[in-house]
Coordinates of N, CA and C and ligand atoms in Angstrom, one line a residue:
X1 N 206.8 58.5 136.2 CA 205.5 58.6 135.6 C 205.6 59.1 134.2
X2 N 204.7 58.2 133.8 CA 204.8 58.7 131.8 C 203.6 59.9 131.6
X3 N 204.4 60.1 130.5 CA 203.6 61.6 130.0 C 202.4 61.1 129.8
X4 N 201.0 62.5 129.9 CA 199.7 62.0 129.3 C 199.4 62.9 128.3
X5 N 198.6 62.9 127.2 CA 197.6 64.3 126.6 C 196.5 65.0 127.5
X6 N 197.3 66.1 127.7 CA 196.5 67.0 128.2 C 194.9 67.1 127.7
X7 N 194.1 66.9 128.1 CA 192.2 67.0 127.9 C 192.4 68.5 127.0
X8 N 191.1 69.3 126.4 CA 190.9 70.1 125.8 C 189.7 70.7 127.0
X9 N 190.0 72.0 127.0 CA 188.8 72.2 128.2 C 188.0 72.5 127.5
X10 N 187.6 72.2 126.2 CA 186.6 72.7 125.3 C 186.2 71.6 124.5
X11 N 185.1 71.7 124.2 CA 184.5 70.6 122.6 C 185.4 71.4 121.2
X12 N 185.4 70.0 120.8 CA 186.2 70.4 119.4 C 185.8 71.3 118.5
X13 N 184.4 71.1 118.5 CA 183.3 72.2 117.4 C 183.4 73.3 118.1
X14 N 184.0 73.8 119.4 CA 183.5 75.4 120.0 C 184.5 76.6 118.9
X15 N 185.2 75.8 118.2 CA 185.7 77.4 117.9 C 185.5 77.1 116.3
X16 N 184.8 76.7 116.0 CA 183.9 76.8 114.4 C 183.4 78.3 114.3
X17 N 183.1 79.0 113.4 CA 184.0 78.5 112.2 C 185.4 78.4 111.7
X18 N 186.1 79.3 113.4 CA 187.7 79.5 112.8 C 188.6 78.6 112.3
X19 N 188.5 77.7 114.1 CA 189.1 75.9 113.6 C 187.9 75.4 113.7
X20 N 187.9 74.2 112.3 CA 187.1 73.3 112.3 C 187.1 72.2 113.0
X21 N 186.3 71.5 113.3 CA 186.1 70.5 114.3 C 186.9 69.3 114.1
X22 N 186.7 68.8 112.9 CA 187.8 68.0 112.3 C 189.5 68.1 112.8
X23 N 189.5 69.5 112.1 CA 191.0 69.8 112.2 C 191.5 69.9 113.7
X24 N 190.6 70.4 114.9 CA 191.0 70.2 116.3 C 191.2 68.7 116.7
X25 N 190.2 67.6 116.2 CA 189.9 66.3 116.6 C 191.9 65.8 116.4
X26 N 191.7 65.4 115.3 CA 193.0 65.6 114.2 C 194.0 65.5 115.1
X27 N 194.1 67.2 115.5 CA 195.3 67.9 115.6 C 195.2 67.6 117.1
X28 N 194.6 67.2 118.1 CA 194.6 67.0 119.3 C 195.0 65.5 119.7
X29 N 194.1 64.4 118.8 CA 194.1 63.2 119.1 C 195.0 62.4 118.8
X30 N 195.6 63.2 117.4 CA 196.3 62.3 116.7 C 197.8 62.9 116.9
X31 N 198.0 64.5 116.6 CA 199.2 65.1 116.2 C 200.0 65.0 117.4
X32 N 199.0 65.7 118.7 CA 199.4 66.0 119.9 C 199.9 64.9 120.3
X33 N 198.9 64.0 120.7 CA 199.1 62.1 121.0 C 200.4 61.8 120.6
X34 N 201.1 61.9 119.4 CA 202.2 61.3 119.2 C 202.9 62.0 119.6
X35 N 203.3 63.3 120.0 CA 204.8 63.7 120.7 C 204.6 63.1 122.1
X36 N 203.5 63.1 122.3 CA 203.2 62.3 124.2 C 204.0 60.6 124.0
X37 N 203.4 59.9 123.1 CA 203.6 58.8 122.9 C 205.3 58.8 122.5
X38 N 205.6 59.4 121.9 CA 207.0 59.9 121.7 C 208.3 59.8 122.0
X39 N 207.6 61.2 122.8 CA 208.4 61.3 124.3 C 208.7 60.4 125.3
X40 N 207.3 59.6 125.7 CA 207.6 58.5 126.5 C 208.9 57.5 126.1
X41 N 208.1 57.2 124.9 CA 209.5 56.1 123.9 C 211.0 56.6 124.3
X42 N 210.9 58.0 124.3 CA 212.6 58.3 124.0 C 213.2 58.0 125.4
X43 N 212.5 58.7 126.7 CA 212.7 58.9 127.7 C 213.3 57.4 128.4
X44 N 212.6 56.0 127.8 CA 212.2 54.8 128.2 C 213.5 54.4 129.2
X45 N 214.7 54.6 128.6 CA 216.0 54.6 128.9 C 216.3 55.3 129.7
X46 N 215.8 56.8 130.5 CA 216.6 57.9 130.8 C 214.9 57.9 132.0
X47 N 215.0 57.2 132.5 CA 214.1 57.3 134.3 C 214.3 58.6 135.0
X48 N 215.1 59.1 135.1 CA 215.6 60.2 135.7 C 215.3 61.4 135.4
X49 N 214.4 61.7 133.8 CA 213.9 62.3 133.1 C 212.5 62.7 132.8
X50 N 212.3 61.2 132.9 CA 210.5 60.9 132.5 C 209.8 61.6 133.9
X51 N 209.2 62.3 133.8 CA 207.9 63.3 134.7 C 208.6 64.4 134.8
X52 N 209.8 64.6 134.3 CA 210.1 66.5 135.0 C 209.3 67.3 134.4
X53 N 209.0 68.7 134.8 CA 208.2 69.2 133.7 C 208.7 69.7 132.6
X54 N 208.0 69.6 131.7 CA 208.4 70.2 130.2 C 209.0 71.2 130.0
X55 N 208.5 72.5 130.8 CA 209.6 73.6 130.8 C 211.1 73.5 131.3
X56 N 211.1 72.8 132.2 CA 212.4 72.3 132.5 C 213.1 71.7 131.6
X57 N 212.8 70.6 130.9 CA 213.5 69.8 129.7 C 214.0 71.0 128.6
X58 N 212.6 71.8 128.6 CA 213.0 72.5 127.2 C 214.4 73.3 127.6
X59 N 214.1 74.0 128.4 CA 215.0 75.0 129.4 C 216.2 74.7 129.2
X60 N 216.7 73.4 129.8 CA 218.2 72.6 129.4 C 217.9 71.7 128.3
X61 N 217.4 71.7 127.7 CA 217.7 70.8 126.6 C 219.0 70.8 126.0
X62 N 220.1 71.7 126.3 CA 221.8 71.1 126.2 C 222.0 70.5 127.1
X63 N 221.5 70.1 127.5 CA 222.0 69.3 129.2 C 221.6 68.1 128.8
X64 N 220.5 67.4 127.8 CA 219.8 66.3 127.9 C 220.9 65.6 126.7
X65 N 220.9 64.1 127.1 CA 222.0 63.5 126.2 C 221.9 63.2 125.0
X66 N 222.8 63.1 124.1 CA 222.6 63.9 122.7 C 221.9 62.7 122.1
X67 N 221.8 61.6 122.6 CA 221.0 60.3 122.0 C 220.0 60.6 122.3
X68 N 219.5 61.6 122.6 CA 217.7 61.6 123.1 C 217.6 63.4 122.8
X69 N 218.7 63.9 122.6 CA 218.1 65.1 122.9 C 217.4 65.4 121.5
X70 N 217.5 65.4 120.1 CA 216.5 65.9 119.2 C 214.8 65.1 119.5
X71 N 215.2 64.3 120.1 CA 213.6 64.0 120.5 C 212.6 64.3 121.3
X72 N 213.9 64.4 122.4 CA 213.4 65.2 123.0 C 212.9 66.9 123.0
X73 N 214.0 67.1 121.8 CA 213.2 68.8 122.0 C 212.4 68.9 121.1
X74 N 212.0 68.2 119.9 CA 210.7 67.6 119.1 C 209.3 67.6 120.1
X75 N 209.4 66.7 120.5 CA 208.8 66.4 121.7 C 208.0 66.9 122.9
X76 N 209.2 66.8 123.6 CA 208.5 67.4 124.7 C 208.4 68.8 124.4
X77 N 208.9 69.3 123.5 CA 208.3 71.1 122.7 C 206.9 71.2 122.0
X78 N 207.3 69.9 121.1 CA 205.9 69.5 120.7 C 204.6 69.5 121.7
X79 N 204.8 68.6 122.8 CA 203.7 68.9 123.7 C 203.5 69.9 124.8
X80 N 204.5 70.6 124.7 CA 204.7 71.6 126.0 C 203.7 73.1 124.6
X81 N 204.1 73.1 123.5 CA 203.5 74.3 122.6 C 201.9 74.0 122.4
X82 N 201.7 72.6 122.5 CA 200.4 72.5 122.2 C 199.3 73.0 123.4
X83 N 199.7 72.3 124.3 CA 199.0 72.2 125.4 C 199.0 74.0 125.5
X84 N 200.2 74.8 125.5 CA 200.2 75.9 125.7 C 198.5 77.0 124.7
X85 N 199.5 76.2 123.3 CA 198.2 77.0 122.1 C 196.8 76.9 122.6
X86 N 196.7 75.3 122.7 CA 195.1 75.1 122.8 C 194.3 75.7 123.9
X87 N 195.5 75.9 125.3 CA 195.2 76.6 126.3 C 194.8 78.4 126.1
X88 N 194.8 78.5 125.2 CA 194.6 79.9 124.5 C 193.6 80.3 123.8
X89 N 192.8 79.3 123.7 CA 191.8 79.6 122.5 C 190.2 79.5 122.8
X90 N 189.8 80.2 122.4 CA 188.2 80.7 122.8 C 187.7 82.1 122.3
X91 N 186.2 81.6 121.8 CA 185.8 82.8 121.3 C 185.2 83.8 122.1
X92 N 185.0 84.9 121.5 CA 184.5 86.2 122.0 C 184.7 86.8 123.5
X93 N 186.3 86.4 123.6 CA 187.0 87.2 125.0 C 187.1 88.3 124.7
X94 N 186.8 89.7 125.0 CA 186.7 91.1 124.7 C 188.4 91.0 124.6
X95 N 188.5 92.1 123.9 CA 190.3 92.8 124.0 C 190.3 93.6 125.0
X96 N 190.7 93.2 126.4 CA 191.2 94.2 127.0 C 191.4 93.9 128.0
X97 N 192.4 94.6 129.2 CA 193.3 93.9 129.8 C 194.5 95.2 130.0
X98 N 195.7 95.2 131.0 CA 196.6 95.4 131.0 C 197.7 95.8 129.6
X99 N 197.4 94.5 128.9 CA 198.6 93.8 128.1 C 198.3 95.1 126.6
X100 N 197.1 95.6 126.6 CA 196.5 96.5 125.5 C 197.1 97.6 126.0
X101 N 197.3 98.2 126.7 CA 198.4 99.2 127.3 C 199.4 99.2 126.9
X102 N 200.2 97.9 127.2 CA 201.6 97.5 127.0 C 201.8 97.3 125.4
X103 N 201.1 96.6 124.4 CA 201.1 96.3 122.8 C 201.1 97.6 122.4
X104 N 200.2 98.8 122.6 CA 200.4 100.0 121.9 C 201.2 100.8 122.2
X105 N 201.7 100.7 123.7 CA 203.4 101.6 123.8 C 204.3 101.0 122.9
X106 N 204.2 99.5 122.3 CA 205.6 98.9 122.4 C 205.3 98.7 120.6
X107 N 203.9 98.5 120.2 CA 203.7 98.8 118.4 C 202.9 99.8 118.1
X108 N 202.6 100.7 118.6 CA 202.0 101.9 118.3 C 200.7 101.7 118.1
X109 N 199.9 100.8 118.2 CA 198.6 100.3 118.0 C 198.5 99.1 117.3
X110 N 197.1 98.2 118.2 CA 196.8 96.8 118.2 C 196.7 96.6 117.0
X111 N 196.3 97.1 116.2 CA 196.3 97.5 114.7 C 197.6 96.7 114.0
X112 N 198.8 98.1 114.7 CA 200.1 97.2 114.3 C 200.7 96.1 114.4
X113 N 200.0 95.9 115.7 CA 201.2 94.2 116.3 C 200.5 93.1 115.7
X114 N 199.5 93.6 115.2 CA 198.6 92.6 114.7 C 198.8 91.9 112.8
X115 N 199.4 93.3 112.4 CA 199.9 93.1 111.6 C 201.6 92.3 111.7
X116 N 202.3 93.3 112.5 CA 203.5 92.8 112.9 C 203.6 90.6 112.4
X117 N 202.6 90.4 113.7 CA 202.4 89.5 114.4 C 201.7 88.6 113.2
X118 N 201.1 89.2 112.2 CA 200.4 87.9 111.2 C 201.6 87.9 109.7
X119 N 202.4 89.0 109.8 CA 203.3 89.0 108.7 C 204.4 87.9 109.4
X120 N 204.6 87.9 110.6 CA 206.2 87.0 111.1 C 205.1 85.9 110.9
X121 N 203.7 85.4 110.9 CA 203.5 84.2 111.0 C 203.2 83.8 109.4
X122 N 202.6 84.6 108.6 CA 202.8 84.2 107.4 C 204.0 83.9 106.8
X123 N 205.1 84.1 106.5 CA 206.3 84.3 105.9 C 207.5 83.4 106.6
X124 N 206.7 83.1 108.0 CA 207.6 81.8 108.9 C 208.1 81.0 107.9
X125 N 209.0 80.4 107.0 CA 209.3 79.0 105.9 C 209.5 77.9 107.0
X126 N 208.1 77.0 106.5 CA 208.1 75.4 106.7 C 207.0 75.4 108.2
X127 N 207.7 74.8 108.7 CA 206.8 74.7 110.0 C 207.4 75.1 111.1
X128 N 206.8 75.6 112.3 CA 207.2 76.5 112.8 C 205.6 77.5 114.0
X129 N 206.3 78.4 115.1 CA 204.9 79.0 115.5 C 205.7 80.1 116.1
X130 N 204.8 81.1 115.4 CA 205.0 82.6 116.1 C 204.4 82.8 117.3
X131 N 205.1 83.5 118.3 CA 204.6 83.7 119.4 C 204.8 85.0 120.0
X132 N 204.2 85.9 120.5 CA 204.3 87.3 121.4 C 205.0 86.7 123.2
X133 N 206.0 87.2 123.2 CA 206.9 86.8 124.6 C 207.1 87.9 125.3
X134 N 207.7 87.9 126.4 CA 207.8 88.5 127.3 C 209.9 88.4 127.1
X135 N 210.5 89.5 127.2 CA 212.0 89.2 126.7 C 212.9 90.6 127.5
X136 N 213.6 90.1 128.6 CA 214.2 91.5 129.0 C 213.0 92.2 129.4
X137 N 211.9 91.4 130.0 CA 210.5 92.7 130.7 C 209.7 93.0 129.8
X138 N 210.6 93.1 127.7 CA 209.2 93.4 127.2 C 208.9 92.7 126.0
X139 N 208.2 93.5 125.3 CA 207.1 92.4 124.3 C 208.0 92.5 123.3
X140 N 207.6 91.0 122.6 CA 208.3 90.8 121.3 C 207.7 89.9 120.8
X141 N 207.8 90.0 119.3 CA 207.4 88.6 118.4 C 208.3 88.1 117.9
X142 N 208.3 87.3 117.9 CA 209.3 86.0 117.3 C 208.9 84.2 117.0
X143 N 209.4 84.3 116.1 CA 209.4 82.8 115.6 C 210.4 81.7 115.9
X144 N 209.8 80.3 116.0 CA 210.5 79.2 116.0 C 210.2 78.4 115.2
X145 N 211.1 77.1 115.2 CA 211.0 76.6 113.7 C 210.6 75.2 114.8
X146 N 210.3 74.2 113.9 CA 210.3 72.6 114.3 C 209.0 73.0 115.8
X147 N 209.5 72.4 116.8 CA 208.7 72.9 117.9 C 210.1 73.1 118.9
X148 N 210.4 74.1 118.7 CA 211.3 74.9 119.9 C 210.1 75.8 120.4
X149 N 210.7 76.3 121.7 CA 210.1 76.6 122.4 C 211.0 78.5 122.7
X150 N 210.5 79.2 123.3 CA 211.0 80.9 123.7 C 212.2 80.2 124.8
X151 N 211.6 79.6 126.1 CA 212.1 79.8 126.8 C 213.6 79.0 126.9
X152 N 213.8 78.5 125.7 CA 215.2 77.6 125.3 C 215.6 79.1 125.5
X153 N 215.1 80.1 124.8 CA 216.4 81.5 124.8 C 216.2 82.8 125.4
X154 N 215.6 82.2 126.8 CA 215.1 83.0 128.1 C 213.9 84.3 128.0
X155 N 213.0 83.4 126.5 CA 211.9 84.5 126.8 C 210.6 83.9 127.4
X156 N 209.8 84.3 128.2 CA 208.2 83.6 128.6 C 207.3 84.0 127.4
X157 N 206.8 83.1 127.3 CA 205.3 82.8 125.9 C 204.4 83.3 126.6
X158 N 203.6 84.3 126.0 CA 202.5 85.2 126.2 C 201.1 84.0 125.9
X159 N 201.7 84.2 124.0 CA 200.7 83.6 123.2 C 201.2 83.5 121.9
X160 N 200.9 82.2 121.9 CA 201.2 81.5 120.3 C 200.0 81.6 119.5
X161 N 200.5 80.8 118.0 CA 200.2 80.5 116.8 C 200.8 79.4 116.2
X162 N 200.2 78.2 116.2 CA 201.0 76.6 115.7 C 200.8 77.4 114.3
X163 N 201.8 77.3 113.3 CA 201.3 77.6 111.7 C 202.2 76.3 111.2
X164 N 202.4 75.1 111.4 CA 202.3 73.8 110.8 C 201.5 73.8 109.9
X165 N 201.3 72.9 109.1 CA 200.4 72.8 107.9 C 198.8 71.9 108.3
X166 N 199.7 71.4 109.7 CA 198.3 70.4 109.9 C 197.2 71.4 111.0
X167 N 198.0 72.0 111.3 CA 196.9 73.5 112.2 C 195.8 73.7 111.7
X168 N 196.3 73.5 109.8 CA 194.9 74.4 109.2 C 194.6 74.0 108.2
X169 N 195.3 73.0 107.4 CA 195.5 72.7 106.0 C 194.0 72.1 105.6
X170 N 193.1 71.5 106.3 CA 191.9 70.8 105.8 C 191.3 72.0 105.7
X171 N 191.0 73.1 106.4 CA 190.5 74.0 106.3 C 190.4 74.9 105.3
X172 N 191.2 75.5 105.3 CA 192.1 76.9 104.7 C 193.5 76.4 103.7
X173 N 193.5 75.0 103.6 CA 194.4 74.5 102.5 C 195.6 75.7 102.3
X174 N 195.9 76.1 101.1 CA 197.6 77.3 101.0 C 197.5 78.3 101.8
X175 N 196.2 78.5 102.5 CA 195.7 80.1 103.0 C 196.3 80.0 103.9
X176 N 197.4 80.5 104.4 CA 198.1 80.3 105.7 C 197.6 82.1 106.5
X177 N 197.5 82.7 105.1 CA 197.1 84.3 106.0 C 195.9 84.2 106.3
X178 N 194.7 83.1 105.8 CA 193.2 83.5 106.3 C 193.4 83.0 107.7
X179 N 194.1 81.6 107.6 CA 194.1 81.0 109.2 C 194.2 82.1 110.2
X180 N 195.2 82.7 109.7 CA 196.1 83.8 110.9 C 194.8 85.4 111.5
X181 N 194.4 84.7 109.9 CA 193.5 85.9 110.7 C 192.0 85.5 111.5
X182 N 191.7 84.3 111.0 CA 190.4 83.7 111.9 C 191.3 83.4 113.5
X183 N 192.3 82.7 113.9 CA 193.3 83.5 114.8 C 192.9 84.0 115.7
X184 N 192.9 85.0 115.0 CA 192.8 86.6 116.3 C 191.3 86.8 116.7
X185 N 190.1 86.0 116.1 CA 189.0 86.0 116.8 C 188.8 84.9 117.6
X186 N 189.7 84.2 118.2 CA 190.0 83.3 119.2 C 190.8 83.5 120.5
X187 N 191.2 84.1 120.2 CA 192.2 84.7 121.4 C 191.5 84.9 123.2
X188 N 192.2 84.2 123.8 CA 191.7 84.0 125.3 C 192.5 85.4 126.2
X189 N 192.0 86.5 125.6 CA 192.7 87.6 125.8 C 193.1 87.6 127.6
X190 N 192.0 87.3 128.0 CA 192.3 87.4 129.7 C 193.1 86.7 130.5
X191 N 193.7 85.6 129.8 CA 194.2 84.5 129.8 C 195.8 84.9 129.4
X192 N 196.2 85.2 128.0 CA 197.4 86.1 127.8 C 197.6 87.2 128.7
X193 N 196.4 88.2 129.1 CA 196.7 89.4 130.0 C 197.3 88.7 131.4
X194 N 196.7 87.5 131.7 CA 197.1 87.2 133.3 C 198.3 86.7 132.9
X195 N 199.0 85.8 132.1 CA 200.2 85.6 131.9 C 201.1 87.1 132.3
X196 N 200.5 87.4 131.4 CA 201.5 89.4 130.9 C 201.6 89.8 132.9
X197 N 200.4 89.5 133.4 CA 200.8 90.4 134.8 C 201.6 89.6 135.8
X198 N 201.5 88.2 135.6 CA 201.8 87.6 136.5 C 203.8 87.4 135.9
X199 N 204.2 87.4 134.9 CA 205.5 87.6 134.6 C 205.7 89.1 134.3
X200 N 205.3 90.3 134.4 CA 205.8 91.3 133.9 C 206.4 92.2 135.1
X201 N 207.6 92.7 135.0 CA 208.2 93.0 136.7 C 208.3 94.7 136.9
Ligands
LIG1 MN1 200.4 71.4 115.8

């Protein structure tokens, strides 16, 4: 069975003013669409492949044959980070949760990780998405480049930040720090918290 684009559980305009409506339409229909479309293409040859799930691929992605594999981890990263991001986003979820416990033992306050967390995503060079993981049981930020994925290097994704250029560029054009900070007023905090409890041991 061939890959699909995952639906948006939301209208494109709901998180105006931070992402514009445009830039979701865009970034869903068009950017997303083609790693799906993609993917299928590379896989066409390799049956044995096509429907596992995406965390799996990324997972071994040294395992997958070297004629397919940069496409595959383009790819099916590509659509495994999206589906993830866009699954994250929504306005006016209160901060609080479990995971606000866990952020200020581990950066001394929300304050800091927030900072932490928008300096690794500003300063990321090229394209790329910061993400808050779960690593060894605890919290960490870290960056990847192209669309790699955490769990290539055994950590679980909390909650990302696509900072690609097409994330935000109609909007916020060079402003890569305003994006990051309209960001954080989207956050599906309850959503990250249930991640956080459901992998935290
Ligand atoms: Mn993107």
């Amino acid at each position: 069975m061939t890959y699909e684009l995952q639906l948006l559980a939301y209208a494109p305009n709901s998180l105006e003013p931070y992402i514009d409506e445009q830039t979701m339409i865009i970034h869903h229909t068009k950017h997303h669409q083609s790693y799906v479309d993609k993917l299928n293409k590379a896989l066409e040859k390799y049956p044995e492949l096509m429907g596992k799930p995406l965390s799996e691929l990324m997972k071994n992605i040294e395992s997958v044959s070297e004629e397919i594999r940069t496409a595959v981890r383009n790819n099916a990263g590509g659509i495994l980070n999206h589906d993830f991001f866009f699954s994250l986003l929504k306005k006016g979820v209160a901060q609080e949760g479990e995971i606000f416990t866990e952020i200020k033992n581990k950066f001394g306050s929300f304050a800091n990780f927030q900072e932490q967390f928008s300096n690794s995503a500003s300063t990321l060079f090229g394209s790329g998405w910061t993400w808050l993981v779960l690593k060894n049981n605890r919290l960490e930020i870290l960056n990847t480049v192209g669309h790699e994925n955490p769990i290539s290097q055994g950590a679980i994704p909390l909650l990302v930040i696509d900072v690609w250029e097409h994330a935000y560029y109609l909007k916020y054009q060079n402003r890569r720090p305003e994006y990051i900070q309209a960001f954080f007023s989207i956050i599906d905090w309850k959503k990250v918290n249930e991640l956080f409890l459901k992998y935290k041991q």
